[in-house]
Tab-separated table of C-alpha atoms in Angstrom:
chain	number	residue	atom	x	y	z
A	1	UNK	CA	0.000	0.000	0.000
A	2	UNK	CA	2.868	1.927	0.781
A	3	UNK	CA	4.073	2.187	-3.250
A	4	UNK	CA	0.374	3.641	-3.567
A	5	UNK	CA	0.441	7.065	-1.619
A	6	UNK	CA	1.353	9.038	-4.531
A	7	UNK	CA	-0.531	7.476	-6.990
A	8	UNK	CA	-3.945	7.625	-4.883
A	9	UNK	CA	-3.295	11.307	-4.229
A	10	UNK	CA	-2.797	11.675	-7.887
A	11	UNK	CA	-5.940	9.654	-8.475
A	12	UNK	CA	-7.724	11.417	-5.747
A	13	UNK	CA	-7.281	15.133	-6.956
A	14	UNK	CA	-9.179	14.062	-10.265
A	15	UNK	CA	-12.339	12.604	-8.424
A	16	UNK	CA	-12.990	11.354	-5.291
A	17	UNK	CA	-13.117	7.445	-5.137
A	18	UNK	CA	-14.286	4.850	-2.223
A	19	UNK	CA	-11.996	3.089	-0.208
A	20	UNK	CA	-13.777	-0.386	-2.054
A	21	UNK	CA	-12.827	1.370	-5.251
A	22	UNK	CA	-9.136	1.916	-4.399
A	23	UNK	CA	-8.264	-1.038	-3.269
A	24	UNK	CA	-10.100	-2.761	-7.016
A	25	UNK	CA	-7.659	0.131	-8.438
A	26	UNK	CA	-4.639	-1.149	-6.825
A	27	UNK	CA	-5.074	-4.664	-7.924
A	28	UNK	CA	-4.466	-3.979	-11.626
A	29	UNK	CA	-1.467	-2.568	-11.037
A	30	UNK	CA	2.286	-3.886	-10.866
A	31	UNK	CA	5.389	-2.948	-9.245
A	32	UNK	CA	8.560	-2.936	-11.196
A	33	UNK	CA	12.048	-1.519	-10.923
A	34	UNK	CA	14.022	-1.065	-13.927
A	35	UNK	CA	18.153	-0.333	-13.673
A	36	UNK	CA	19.826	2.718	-14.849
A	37	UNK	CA	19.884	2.431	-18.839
A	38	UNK	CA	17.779	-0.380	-19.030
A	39	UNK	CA	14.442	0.163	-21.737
A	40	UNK	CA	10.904	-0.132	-20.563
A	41	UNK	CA	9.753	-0.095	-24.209
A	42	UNK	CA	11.925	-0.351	-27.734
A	43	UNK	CA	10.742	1.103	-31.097
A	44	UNK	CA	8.605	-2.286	-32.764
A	45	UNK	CA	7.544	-3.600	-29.691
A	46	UNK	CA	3.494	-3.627	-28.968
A	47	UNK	CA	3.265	-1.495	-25.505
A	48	UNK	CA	1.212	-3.200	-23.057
A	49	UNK	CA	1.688	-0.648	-19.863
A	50	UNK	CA	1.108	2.999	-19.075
A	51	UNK	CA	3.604	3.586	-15.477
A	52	UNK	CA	2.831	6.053	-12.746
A	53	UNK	CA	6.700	6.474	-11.725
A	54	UNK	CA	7.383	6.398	-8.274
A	55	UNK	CA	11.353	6.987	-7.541
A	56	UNK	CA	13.521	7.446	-10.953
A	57	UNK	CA	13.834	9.762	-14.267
A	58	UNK	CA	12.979	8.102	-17.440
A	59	UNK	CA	13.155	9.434	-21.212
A	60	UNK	CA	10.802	8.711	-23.934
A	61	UNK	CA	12.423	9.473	-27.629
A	62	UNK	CA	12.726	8.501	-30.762
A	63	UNK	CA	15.655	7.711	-33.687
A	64	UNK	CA	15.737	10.088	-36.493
A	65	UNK	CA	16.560	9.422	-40.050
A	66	UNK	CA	20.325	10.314	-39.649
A	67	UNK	CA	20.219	7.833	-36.478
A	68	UNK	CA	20.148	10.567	-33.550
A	69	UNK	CA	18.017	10.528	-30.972
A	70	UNK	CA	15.215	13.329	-31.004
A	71	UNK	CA	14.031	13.370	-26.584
A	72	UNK	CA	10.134	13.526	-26.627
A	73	UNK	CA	9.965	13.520	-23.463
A	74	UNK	CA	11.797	13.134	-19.713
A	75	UNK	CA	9.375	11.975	-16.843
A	76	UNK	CA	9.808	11.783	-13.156
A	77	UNK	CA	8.696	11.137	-9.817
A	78	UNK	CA	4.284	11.243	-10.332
A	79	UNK	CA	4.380	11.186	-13.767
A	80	UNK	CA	2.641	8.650	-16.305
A	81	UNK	CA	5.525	7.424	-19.206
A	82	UNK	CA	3.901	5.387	-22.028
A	83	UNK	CA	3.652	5.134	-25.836
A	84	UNK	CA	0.340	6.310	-25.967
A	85	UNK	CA	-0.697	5.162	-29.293
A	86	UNK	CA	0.943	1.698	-29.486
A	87	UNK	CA	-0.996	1.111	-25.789
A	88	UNK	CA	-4.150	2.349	-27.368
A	89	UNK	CA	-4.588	0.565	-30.658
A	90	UNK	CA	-1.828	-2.507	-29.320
A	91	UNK	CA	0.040	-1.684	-32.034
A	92	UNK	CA	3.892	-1.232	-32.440
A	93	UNK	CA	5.931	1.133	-30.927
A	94	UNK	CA	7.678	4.304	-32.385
A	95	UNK	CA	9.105	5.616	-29.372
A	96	UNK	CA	11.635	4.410	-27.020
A	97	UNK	CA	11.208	4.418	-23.406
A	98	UNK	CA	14.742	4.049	-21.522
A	99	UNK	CA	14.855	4.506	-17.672
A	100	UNK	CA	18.080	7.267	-17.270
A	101	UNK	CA	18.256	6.342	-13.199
A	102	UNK	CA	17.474	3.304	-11.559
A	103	UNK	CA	13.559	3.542	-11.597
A	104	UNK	CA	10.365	1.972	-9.504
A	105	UNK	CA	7.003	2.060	-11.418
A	106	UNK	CA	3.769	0.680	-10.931
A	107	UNK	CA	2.269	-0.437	-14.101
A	108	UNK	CA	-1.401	-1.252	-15.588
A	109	UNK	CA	-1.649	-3.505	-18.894
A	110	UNK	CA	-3.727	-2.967	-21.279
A	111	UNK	CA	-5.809	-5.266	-20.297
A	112	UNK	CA	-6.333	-4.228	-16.685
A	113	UNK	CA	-7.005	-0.713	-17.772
A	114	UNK	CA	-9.788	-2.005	-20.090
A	115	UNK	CA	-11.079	-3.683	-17.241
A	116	UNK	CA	-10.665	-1.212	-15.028
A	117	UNK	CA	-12.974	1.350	-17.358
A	118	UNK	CA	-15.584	-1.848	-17.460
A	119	UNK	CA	-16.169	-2.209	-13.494
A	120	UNK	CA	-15.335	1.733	-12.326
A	121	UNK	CA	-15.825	3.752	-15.507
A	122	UNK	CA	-15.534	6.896	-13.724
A	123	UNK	CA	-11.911	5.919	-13.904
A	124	UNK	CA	-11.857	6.922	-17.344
A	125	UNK	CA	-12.391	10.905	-16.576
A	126	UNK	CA	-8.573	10.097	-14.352
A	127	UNK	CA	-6.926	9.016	-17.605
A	128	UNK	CA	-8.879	11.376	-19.731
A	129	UNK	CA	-7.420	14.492	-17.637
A	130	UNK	CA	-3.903	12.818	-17.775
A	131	UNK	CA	-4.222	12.334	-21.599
A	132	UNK	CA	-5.611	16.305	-22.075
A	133	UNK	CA	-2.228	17.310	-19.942
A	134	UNK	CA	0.167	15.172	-21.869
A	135	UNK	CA	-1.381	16.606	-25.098
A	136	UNK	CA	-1.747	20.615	-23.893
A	137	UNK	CA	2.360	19.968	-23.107
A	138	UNK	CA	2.713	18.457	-26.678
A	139	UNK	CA	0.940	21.489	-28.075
A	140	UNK	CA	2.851	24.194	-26.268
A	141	UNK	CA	6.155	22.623	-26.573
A	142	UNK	CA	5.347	22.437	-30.298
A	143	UNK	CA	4.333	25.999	-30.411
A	144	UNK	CA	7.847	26.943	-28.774
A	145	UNK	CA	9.944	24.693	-31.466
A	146	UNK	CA	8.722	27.366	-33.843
A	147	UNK	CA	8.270	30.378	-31.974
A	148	UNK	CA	10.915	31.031	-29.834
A	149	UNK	CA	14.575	30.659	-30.074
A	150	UNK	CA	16.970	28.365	-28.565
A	151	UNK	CA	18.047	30.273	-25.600
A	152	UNK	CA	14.384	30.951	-25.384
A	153	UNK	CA	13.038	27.390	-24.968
A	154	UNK	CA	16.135	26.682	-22.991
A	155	UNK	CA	15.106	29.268	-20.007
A	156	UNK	CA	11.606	27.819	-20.600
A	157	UNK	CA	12.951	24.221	-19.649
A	158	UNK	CA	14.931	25.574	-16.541
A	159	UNK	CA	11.610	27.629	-15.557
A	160	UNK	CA	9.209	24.296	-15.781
A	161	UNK	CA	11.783	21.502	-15.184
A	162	UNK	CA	14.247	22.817	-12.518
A	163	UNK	CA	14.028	19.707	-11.214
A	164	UNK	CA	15.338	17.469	-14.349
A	165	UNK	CA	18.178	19.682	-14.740
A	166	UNK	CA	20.301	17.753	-12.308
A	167	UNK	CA	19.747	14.535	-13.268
A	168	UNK	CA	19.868	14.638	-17.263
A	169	UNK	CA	23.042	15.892	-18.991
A	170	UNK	CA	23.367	18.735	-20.710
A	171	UNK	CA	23.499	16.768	-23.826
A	172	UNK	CA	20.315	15.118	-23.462
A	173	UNK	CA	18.544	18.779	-22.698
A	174	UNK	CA	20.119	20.000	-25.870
A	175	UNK	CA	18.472	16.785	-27.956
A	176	UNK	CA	14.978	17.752	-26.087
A	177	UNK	CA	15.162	21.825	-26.629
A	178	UNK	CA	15.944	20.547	-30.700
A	179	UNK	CA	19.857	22.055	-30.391
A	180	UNK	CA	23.326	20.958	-30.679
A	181	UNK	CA	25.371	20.428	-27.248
A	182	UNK	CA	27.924	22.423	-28.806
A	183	UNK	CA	25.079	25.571	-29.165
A	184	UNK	CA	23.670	24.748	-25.702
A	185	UNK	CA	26.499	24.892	-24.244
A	186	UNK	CA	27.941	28.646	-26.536
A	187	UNK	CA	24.315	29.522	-24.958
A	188	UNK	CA	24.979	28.418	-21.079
A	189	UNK	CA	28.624	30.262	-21.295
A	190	UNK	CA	27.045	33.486	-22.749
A	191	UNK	CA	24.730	33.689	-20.202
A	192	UNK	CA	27.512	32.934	-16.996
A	193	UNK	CA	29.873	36.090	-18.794
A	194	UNK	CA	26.798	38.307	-18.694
């Protein structure tokens, strides 16, 4: 019950459940712990989860034509990490999901979920609301690719994310923000001589 806190208060903020209706909601759900490095999901496999993260920092990305990785995404401690449309229509991945600490997750399958939605189906307004935030990020993260400039969306990750900036290298924050490490970096200097 312990691994549940966060995730009920998650739960909770979205709609109030039952006690019954809790502990039905914790039953679908696994516990897992995935090393440093290791992948929750690879490009061509079918996701079959959707993770709450409880301890850890995980990346979501993609390769690119010219084999680099393009960072969709980094997740932490009460945030969801999936490939949204493979788990939806079960069909294979395009994104890669690789844990970049050593990570604890609780997990519900496909399967589970669908059940889930059958027995408490206001459970589905919880996943709707987490769906609507993933997608409002998308959008304005999209909208900053081509409206602002590097150093621009760079301040904009330190302002949302001060927390990731620790615990992802610089290199991986330059792949996210859509830059070079060598012009993240010209752009961190510039701003320490100022």
């Amino acid at each position: 019950m312990e691994n549940f806190v966060n995730l009920d208060n998650y739960v909770q903020q979205c709609i109030p459940f039952t006690a019954e209706e809790m502990m039905y909601f914790h039953q679908l759900f696994f516990y897992k712990k995935f090393k440093k490095n290791s992948f929750l999901l690879e490009e061509t496999q079918v996701c079959n989860f959707e993770a709450f993260i409880l301890k850890g920092c995980i990346k979501t990305f993609f390769v690119d034509l010219n084999a680099q990785e393009t960072i969709v995404a980094f997740a932490t401690e009460n945030w969801w990490v999936s490939d949204l449309e493979s788990f939806t229509n079960q069909t294979p991945a395009t994104l890669n999901i690789q844990a970049l600490e050593d990570c604890d997750v609780l997990m519900i399958s496909h399967e589970n979920k669908e059940l889930l939605f059958r027995q408490i189906p206001k459970f589905e307004r919880v996943f709707r609301l987490m769906v609507q935030r993933s997608l409002f990020t998308m959008m304005n993260r999209f909208h900053a690719s081509v409206s602002k400039t590097a150093e621009q969306r760079y301040q904009d990750f330190m302002q949302k994310y001060p927390h990731i900036l620790q615990r992802v290298p610089q290199n991986q924050i330059a792949r996210y923000i859509g830059v070079s490490p060598e012009f993240l970096s010209k752009v961190r200097n510039g701003w320490t001589k100022k």
